[in-house]
Short mmCIF file of C-alpha atoms and ligand atoms in Angstrom, two decimals:
data_model
loop_
_atom_site.label_atom_id
_atom_site.label_comp_id
_atom_site.label_asym_id
_atom_site.label_seq_id
_atom_site.Cartn_x
_atom_site.Cartn_y
_atom_site.Cartn_z
CA MET R 1 0.00 -0.12 -0.01
CA ASP R 2 1.33 3.34 -1.00
CA ILE R 3 2.03 6.13 1.52
CA VAL R 4 0.43 9.34 0.67
CA ALA R 5 1.09 12.85 2.51
CA SER R 6 -0.18 16.21 1.80
CA GLY R 7 -1.23 19.53 3.59
CA ILE R 8 -2.93 22.58 3.20
CA ARG R 9 -2.02 25.92 4.70
CA PRO R 10 -4.70 27.31 7.11
CA THR R 11 -5.24 30.68 5.62
CA GLY R 12 -8.91 30.82 6.23
CA PHE R 13 -11.86 28.69 4.93
CA LEU R 14 -11.35 26.37 2.20
CA HIS R 15 -12.88 27.43 -1.18
CA LEU R 16 -14.03 25.45 -4.39
CA GLY R 17 -10.42 25.74 -5.81
CA ASN R 18 -9.15 23.82 -2.96
CA TYR R 19 -11.80 21.35 -3.26
CA PHE R 20 -11.31 20.57 -7.07
CA GLY R 21 -7.52 20.90 -6.52
CA ALA R 22 -6.39 18.93 -3.59
CA LEU R 23 -9.33 17.92 -1.45
CA ARG R 24 -11.15 15.86 -4.00
CA ASN R 25 -7.94 13.71 -4.63
CA PHE R 26 -7.39 13.32 -0.91
CA ILE R 27 -10.90 11.93 -0.69
CA LYS R 28 -10.47 9.40 -3.52
CA MET R 29 -6.99 8.33 -2.24
CA GLN R 30 -7.85 7.70 1.31
CA ASN R 31 -9.48 4.35 0.29
CA GLU R 32 -6.69 2.76 -1.45
CA ASN R 33 -3.47 4.31 0.28
CA LYS R 34 -2.12 5.02 3.89
CA CYS R 35 -2.78 8.64 3.93
CA PHE R 36 -1.49 11.50 6.01
CA PHE R 37 -3.46 14.73 5.58
CA PHE R 38 -2.41 17.70 7.79
CA ILE R 39 -3.06 21.33 8.29
CA ALA R 40 0.29 23.11 7.76
CA ASP R 41 -0.04 25.73 10.63
CA TYR R 42 3.75 26.16 10.85
CA HIS R 43 3.98 26.97 7.25
CA SER R 44 1.26 29.83 7.75
CA LEU R 45 3.41 31.46 10.20
CA THR R 46 5.63 32.63 7.21
CA THR R 47 2.96 35.08 6.71
CA HIS R 48 2.43 36.05 10.45
CA PRO R 49 -1.27 35.33 10.99
CA HIS R 50 -2.69 36.99 14.10
CA PRO R 51 -2.40 34.64 17.19
CA SER R 52 -6.11 34.72 17.46
CA ASP R 53 -6.71 33.72 14.02
CA LEU R 54 -4.33 30.74 13.94
CA GLN R 55 -6.39 28.41 16.06
CA THR R 56 -9.71 29.38 14.43
CA ASN R 57 -8.27 28.96 10.95
CA VAL R 58 -6.95 25.54 11.85
CA ARG R 59 -10.16 24.35 13.25
CA ASN R 60 -12.13 25.67 10.35
CA VAL R 61 -9.94 23.86 7.72
CA LEU R 62 -10.34 20.61 9.91
CA ILE R 63 -14.14 20.93 9.74
CA ASP R 64 -13.99 21.72 5.97
CA TYR R 65 -11.77 18.62 5.47
CA ILE R 66 -14.11 16.38 7.24
CA ALA R 67 -17.34 17.87 5.91
CA ALA R 68 -15.96 17.47 2.56
CA GLY R 69 -15.32 13.74 2.84
CA LEU R 70 -11.98 13.09 4.64
CA ASP R 71 -12.69 10.20 7.02
CA PRO R 72 -10.62 10.10 10.15
CA GLU R 73 -11.26 6.35 10.17
CA LYS R 74 -9.47 5.85 7.03
CA ALA R 75 -6.85 8.59 6.76
CA THR R 76 -4.69 10.12 9.40
CA ILE R 77 -5.75 13.82 9.78
CA TYR R 78 -3.66 16.03 11.92
CA VAL R 79 -2.39 19.44 12.82
CA GLN R 80 1.18 19.78 11.78
CA SER R 81 2.21 21.62 15.04
CA ASP R 82 0.96 18.73 17.11
CA VAL R 83 3.90 16.70 15.42
CA PRO R 84 7.01 18.74 16.40
CA GLN R 85 9.23 15.90 15.19
CA VAL R 86 8.76 17.51 11.76
CA CYS R 87 10.93 20.49 13.01
CA GLU R 88 13.86 18.14 14.01
CA LEU R 89 13.69 16.53 10.59
CA SER R 90 13.49 19.99 8.82
CA LEU R 91 16.69 21.05 10.90
CA LEU R 92 18.54 18.03 10.02
CA LEU R 93 17.68 18.12 6.32
CA SER R 94 18.49 21.78 6.19
CA MET R 95 22.26 21.15 6.84
CA ASN R 96 22.44 19.69 3.49
CA VAL R 97 20.50 22.49 1.61
CA TYR R 98 22.02 25.47 0.22
CA VAL R 99 20.88 28.95 0.40
CA GLY R 100 21.31 29.54 -3.21
CA GLU R 101 19.02 26.88 -4.11
CA LEU R 102 16.45 28.18 -1.88
CA GLN R 103 16.66 31.77 -3.01
CA ARG R 104 16.04 30.58 -6.66
CA VAL R 105 12.60 28.94 -5.64
CA ALA R 106 9.80 30.37 -7.69
CA SER R 107 7.35 30.73 -4.68
CA PHE R 108 9.99 32.33 -2.59
CA LYS R 109 10.79 35.04 -5.20
CA GLU R 110 7.09 35.60 -5.47
CA LYS R 111 6.86 36.21 -1.76
CA VAL R 112 9.66 38.47 -1.71
CA ARG R 113 7.77 40.49 -4.33
CA ARG R 114 4.54 40.35 -2.30
CA GLN R 115 5.78 40.91 1.04
CA PRO R 116 9.13 42.82 0.68
CA ASN R 117 8.95 44.00 4.40
CA ASN R 118 8.76 40.49 5.69
CA VAL R 119 11.35 38.24 3.95
CA ASN R 120 11.67 35.95 6.93
CA ALA R 121 13.98 32.90 7.24
CA GLY R 122 10.84 30.72 7.66
CA LEU R 123 9.98 31.71 3.95
CA LEU R 124 13.30 30.80 2.74
CA ASN R 125 13.30 27.48 4.48
CA TYR R 126 9.57 26.80 3.35
CA PRO R 127 10.59 23.95 0.99
CA VAL R 128 12.81 22.30 3.50
CA LEU R 129 9.85 22.19 6.03
CA MET R 130 7.68 20.92 3.35
CA ALA R 131 10.06 18.28 2.34
CA ALA R 132 10.23 17.24 6.06
CA ASP R 133 6.31 17.08 6.11
CA ILE R 134 6.60 14.44 3.32
CA LEU R 135 9.74 12.40 4.29
CA LEU R 136 8.63 12.42 7.91
CA HIS R 137 6.19 9.75 6.70
CA ARG R 138 8.33 8.36 3.93
CA ALA R 139 5.46 9.10 1.44
CA ASP R 140 5.45 7.59 -2.09
CA LYS R 141 2.79 10.09 -3.44
CA VAL R 142 1.90 13.67 -2.83
CA PRO R 143 -1.42 14.90 -4.26
CA VAL R 144 -0.68 18.47 -5.11
CA GLY R 145 -1.53 21.16 -7.71
CA LYS R 146 0.99 22.23 -10.56
CA ASP R 147 1.99 25.22 -8.31
CA GLN R 148 3.70 22.79 -5.94
CA GLU R 149 5.60 20.79 -8.37
CA GLN R 150 8.88 22.63 -7.77
CA HIS R 151 8.59 22.03 -4.06
CA LEU R 152 8.28 18.40 -4.58
CA GLU R 153 11.12 18.29 -6.96
CA MET R 154 13.15 19.72 -4.12
CA THR R 155 11.88 17.17 -1.87
CA ARG R 156 13.29 14.35 -4.16
CA ASP R 157 16.56 16.31 -4.30
CA PHE R 158 16.79 16.50 -0.57
CA ALA R 159 15.94 12.82 -0.07
CA GLN R 160 18.32 11.80 -2.79
CA ARG R 161 21.13 13.93 -1.13
CA PHE R 162 20.34 12.53 2.09
CA ASN R 163 20.51 8.91 0.74
CA HIS R 164 23.63 9.70 -1.14
CA ILE R 165 25.55 11.25 1.59
CA TYR R 166 24.81 8.53 4.21
CA GLN R 167 24.94 5.77 1.62
CA GLN R 168 21.50 4.35 2.46
CA GLU R 169 18.46 4.01 0.40
CA TYR R 170 16.41 5.43 3.36
CA PHE R 171 14.05 7.76 1.78
CA LYS R 172 11.85 7.10 -1.06
CA LEU R 173 11.58 9.71 -3.82
CA PRO R 174 8.04 10.99 -3.49
CA VAL R 175 6.16 12.01 -6.72
CA ALA R 176 3.47 14.48 -7.36
CA TYR R 177 0.08 12.75 -7.85
CA ASN R 178 -2.84 14.11 -9.59
CA PHE R 179 -5.76 12.54 -11.53
CA GLY R 180 -4.53 14.05 -14.68
CA ASN R 181 -7.64 14.68 -17.03
CA GLU R 182 -9.95 14.63 -14.12
CA LEU R 183 -8.30 17.64 -12.79
CA VAL R 184 -10.88 20.48 -12.90
CA LYS R 185 -9.35 24.06 -13.07
CA ILE R 186 -11.34 26.34 -10.91
CA PRO R 187 -11.00 30.10 -11.90
CA GLY R 188 -12.14 33.08 -10.02
CA LEU R 189 -15.49 34.92 -10.38
CA ASP R 190 -13.63 38.08 -11.11
CA GLY R 191 -12.02 37.04 -14.34
CA SER R 192 -8.87 35.88 -12.75
CA THR R 193 -7.69 32.39 -13.93
CA LYS R 194 -7.33 31.03 -10.46
CA MET R 195 -9.65 31.11 -7.50
CA SER R 196 -7.88 32.40 -4.71
CA LYS R 197 -8.64 34.28 -1.59
CA SER R 198 -5.71 36.55 -1.38
CA ASP R 199 -6.52 38.41 -4.40
CA ASN R 200 -10.29 39.12 -4.07
CA GLU R 201 -12.70 37.59 -1.44
CA ALA R 202 -15.72 38.08 -3.65
CA SER R 203 -14.01 36.02 -6.45
CA CYS R 204 -14.04 33.14 -4.13
CA ILE R 205 -16.74 30.51 -3.36
CA TYR R 206 -16.18 28.90 0.27
CA LEU R 207 -17.43 25.42 0.90
CA SER R 208 -18.85 27.31 4.02
CA ASP R 209 -20.67 29.95 2.19
CA ALA R 210 -24.55 29.96 2.85
CA PRO R 211 -26.83 29.51 -0.55
CA GLU R 212 -27.56 32.98 -0.43
CA VAL R 213 -24.01 34.12 -0.48
CA VAL R 214 -23.20 31.68 -3.17
CA ARG R 215 -26.07 33.09 -5.36
CA LYS R 216 -24.99 36.77 -4.65
CA LYS R 217 -21.35 36.11 -5.52
CA VAL R 218 -22.20 34.08 -8.57
CA MET R 219 -24.65 36.68 -9.85
CA ARG R 220 -22.10 39.36 -9.52
CA ALA R 221 -19.39 37.53 -11.43
CA VAL R 222 -17.75 39.23 -14.00
CA SER R 223 -18.97 38.40 -17.75
CA ASP R 224 -18.76 40.62 -21.09
CA SER R 225 -21.20 42.25 -23.48
CA GLY R 226 -21.65 38.83 -25.39
CA PRO R 227 -20.38 37.50 -28.69
CA THR R 228 -21.46 39.37 -31.79
CA GLU R 229 -20.29 36.87 -34.29
CA PRO R 230 -20.40 32.99 -34.52
CA GLY R 231 -16.98 31.41 -33.41
CA GLN R 232 -15.88 34.48 -31.54
CA PRO R 233 -13.37 33.24 -28.73
CA LYS R 234 -14.48 33.57 -25.24
CA SER R 235 -13.20 36.37 -22.98
CA GLN R 236 -11.45 34.98 -19.84
CA ALA R 237 -14.27 35.98 -17.79
CA VAL R 238 -16.89 34.08 -19.66
CA GLU R 239 -14.40 31.07 -20.18
CA ASN R 240 -14.43 31.07 -16.33
CA LEU R 241 -18.37 30.88 -16.16
CA PHE R 242 -18.12 27.87 -18.38
CA LEU R 243 -15.26 26.09 -16.30
CA LEU R 244 -17.16 26.61 -13.19
CA MET R 245 -20.11 25.26 -14.74
CA LYS R 246 -18.33 22.35 -15.95
CA ALA R 247 -17.33 21.57 -12.36
CA VAL R 248 -20.88 21.65 -10.79
CA SER R 249 -23.34 21.16 -13.46
CA THR R 250 -24.38 18.40 -15.73
CA PRO R 251 -22.64 18.07 -19.23
CA ASP R 252 -26.24 18.78 -21.10
CA THR R 253 -26.53 22.05 -19.08
CA VAL R 254 -22.96 23.09 -20.16
CA GLN R 255 -23.76 22.03 -23.80
CA TYR R 256 -27.03 24.11 -23.64
CA PHE R 257 -25.15 27.32 -22.89
CA GLU R 258 -22.33 26.40 -25.21
CA ASP R 259 -24.78 26.26 -27.96
CA GLN R 260 -26.39 29.56 -26.81
CA TYR R 261 -23.04 31.24 -26.92
CA GLN R 262 -22.20 29.99 -30.23
CA ALA R 263 -25.54 31.07 -31.62
CA CYS R 264 -24.71 34.59 -30.01
CA GLN R 265 -27.95 34.17 -28.08
CA ILE R 266 -26.49 33.71 -24.71
CA ARG R 267 -27.91 35.68 -21.66
CA TYR R 268 -25.32 35.61 -18.90
CA GLY R 269 -28.04 36.46 -16.33
CA ASP R 270 -29.63 33.24 -17.20
CA MET R 271 -26.49 31.27 -17.34
CA LYS R 272 -25.43 32.64 -13.78
CA LYS R 273 -28.82 31.72 -12.41
CA GLN R 274 -28.38 28.16 -13.52
CA LEU R 275 -24.84 28.27 -12.20
CA ALA R 276 -25.75 29.58 -8.75
CA ASN R 277 -28.49 26.85 -8.51
CA ASP R 278 -26.11 24.11 -9.34
CA MET R 279 -23.44 25.29 -7.31
CA ILE R 280 -25.80 25.57 -4.46
CA ALA R 281 -26.96 21.94 -5.03
CA PHE R 282 -23.41 20.69 -5.34
CA LEU R 283 -22.26 22.36 -1.99
CA GLN R 284 -25.43 21.68 0.01
CA PRO R 285 -24.30 18.44 1.59
CA ILE R 286 -20.75 19.65 2.52
CA TYR R 287 -22.47 22.98 3.79
CA GLU R 288 -24.96 21.12 6.06
CA ARG R 289 -22.01 19.03 7.56
CA ILE R 290 -20.01 22.04 8.19
CA LEU R 291 -22.82 23.58 10.25
CA GLU R 292 -23.28 20.22 12.18
CA LEU R 293 -19.56 19.95 12.84
CA ARG R 294 -19.25 23.45 14.03
CA SER R 295 -21.47 22.55 16.87
CA LYS R 296 -19.54 19.35 17.91
CA SER R 297 -16.48 20.80 19.23
CA ASP R 298 -15.64 17.76 21.38
CA TYR R 299 -15.76 15.62 18.22
CA ILE R 300 -13.40 17.90 16.35
CA SER R 301 -10.92 17.93 19.28
CA LYS R 302 -10.98 14.17 19.42
CA VAL R 303 -10.24 13.86 15.70
CA ALA R 304 -7.26 16.34 16.12
CA ARG R 305 -6.03 14.49 19.23
CA GLU R 306 -6.37 10.84 17.49
CA GLY R 307 -4.81 12.02 14.40
CA ALA R 308 -1.86 13.65 16.14
CA GLU R 309 -1.17 10.43 17.97
CA LYS R 310 -1.08 8.37 14.70
CA ALA R 311 1.15 10.92 12.95
CA ARG R 312 3.50 11.04 15.97
CA GLU R 313 3.96 7.36 15.84
CA SER R 314 5.12 7.45 12.16
CA ALA R 315 7.06 10.55 12.78
CA SER R 316 8.99 9.46 15.76
CA LYS R 317 10.10 6.31 13.93
CA THR R 318 11.72 8.32 10.90
CA VAL R 319 13.30 10.79 13.41
CA ARG R 320 14.78 7.90 15.30
CA ASP R 321 16.16 6.23 12.09
CA VAL R 322 17.61 9.48 10.80
CA ARG R 323 19.27 10.51 13.86
CA GLU R 324 20.88 7.01 14.03
CA ILE R 325 21.94 7.26 10.31
CA ILE R 326 23.38 10.62 10.89
CA GLY R 327 25.31 9.29 13.83
CA PHE R 328 23.85 10.71 17.06
CA LYS R 329 24.47 8.20 19.73
CA ALA R 330 23.79 8.21 23.41
CA LEU R 331 26.92 8.73 25.22
N1 LIG M 1 2.86 24.17 0.25
C1 LIG M 1 1.63 23.75 0.33
C2 LIG M 1 0.66 24.70 -0.30
O1 LIG M 1 0.79 25.73 -0.15
C3 LIG M 1 1.19 23.18 1.57
C4 LIG M 1 2.07 22.23 2.18
C5 LIG M 1 2.84 22.23 3.13
C6 LIG M 1 2.11 20.97 1.68
N2 LIG M 1 3.61 21.04 3.31
C7 LIG M 1 3.17 20.10 2.47
C8 LIG M 1 1.56 20.10 0.51
C9 LIG M 1 3.61 18.84 2.05
C10 LIG M 1 1.93 18.86 0.18
C11 LIG M 1 2.87 18.25 1.05
O2 LIG M 1 -0.32 24.38 -0.92
#
């Protein structure tokens, strides 16, 4: 059975982009693999969340995870900071990582542009901590989106380097895993190509948005003035409406609006109404479970506690092995 590890940074509520990106793959994988899914709260410190938001965000992500279908009976679901062994592994790995290679990472350069006044060492070390997350459980597969591929490549580099230096095939070289063609790209409602909360809250549909909120956001989505001649390529904003529809509506519905578009008869108001209804229907079971779980705080604490116990078991074993391989011995 393959070992799978993946995490999500708790920056707020999970949205449809997270669902169709990582989460849906997690839900499928938990049945056939030994899975470790964690909430990367150490990683979120690289952007300095307010202390009172930290716990709330972690809790909300855990609730969204379970409501969306992650099953604590099947997968090990835990909070990263409950398993501090990851810090030791990160430290030990970092001794064989070069500052230059970290400075060249695309996500680091992007952060330097975005938060020039907060280029902290944690940010530079982000890929090492992420590698530690994965190697901690000696994972084979890591379900992540395209934006994480460079990080994963580095994980393999660090693992291989460790194996080489200590002349042991200890770490496996984990590969990125996605469901290829089944991967649905979720754009924003504001015409942007990726649904993301950092750019614009209103462009983002959260799993926990109430039906009225979903409707309002969808009805306000950006479109254009409509095609004037057959075969006219779609603007990004309209392409986005179609992509969202493909994710939540039936193929017949998508085809109907596609035909309307091609005939230059499309009414975006009608399309958005349909999209809002289908999205609300799609999200309804998740939304209801979220409301239910929010009132069951004992259950949520229990899931976190039991997940942490299972994760620590796997983590302690790896750290023990690594210490021994490196040469730490009791005097
Ligand atoms: N960097 C990932 C993201 O931003 C989150 C993450 C942290 C992660 N550690 C991980 C993903 C380990 C996969 C495996 O989405």
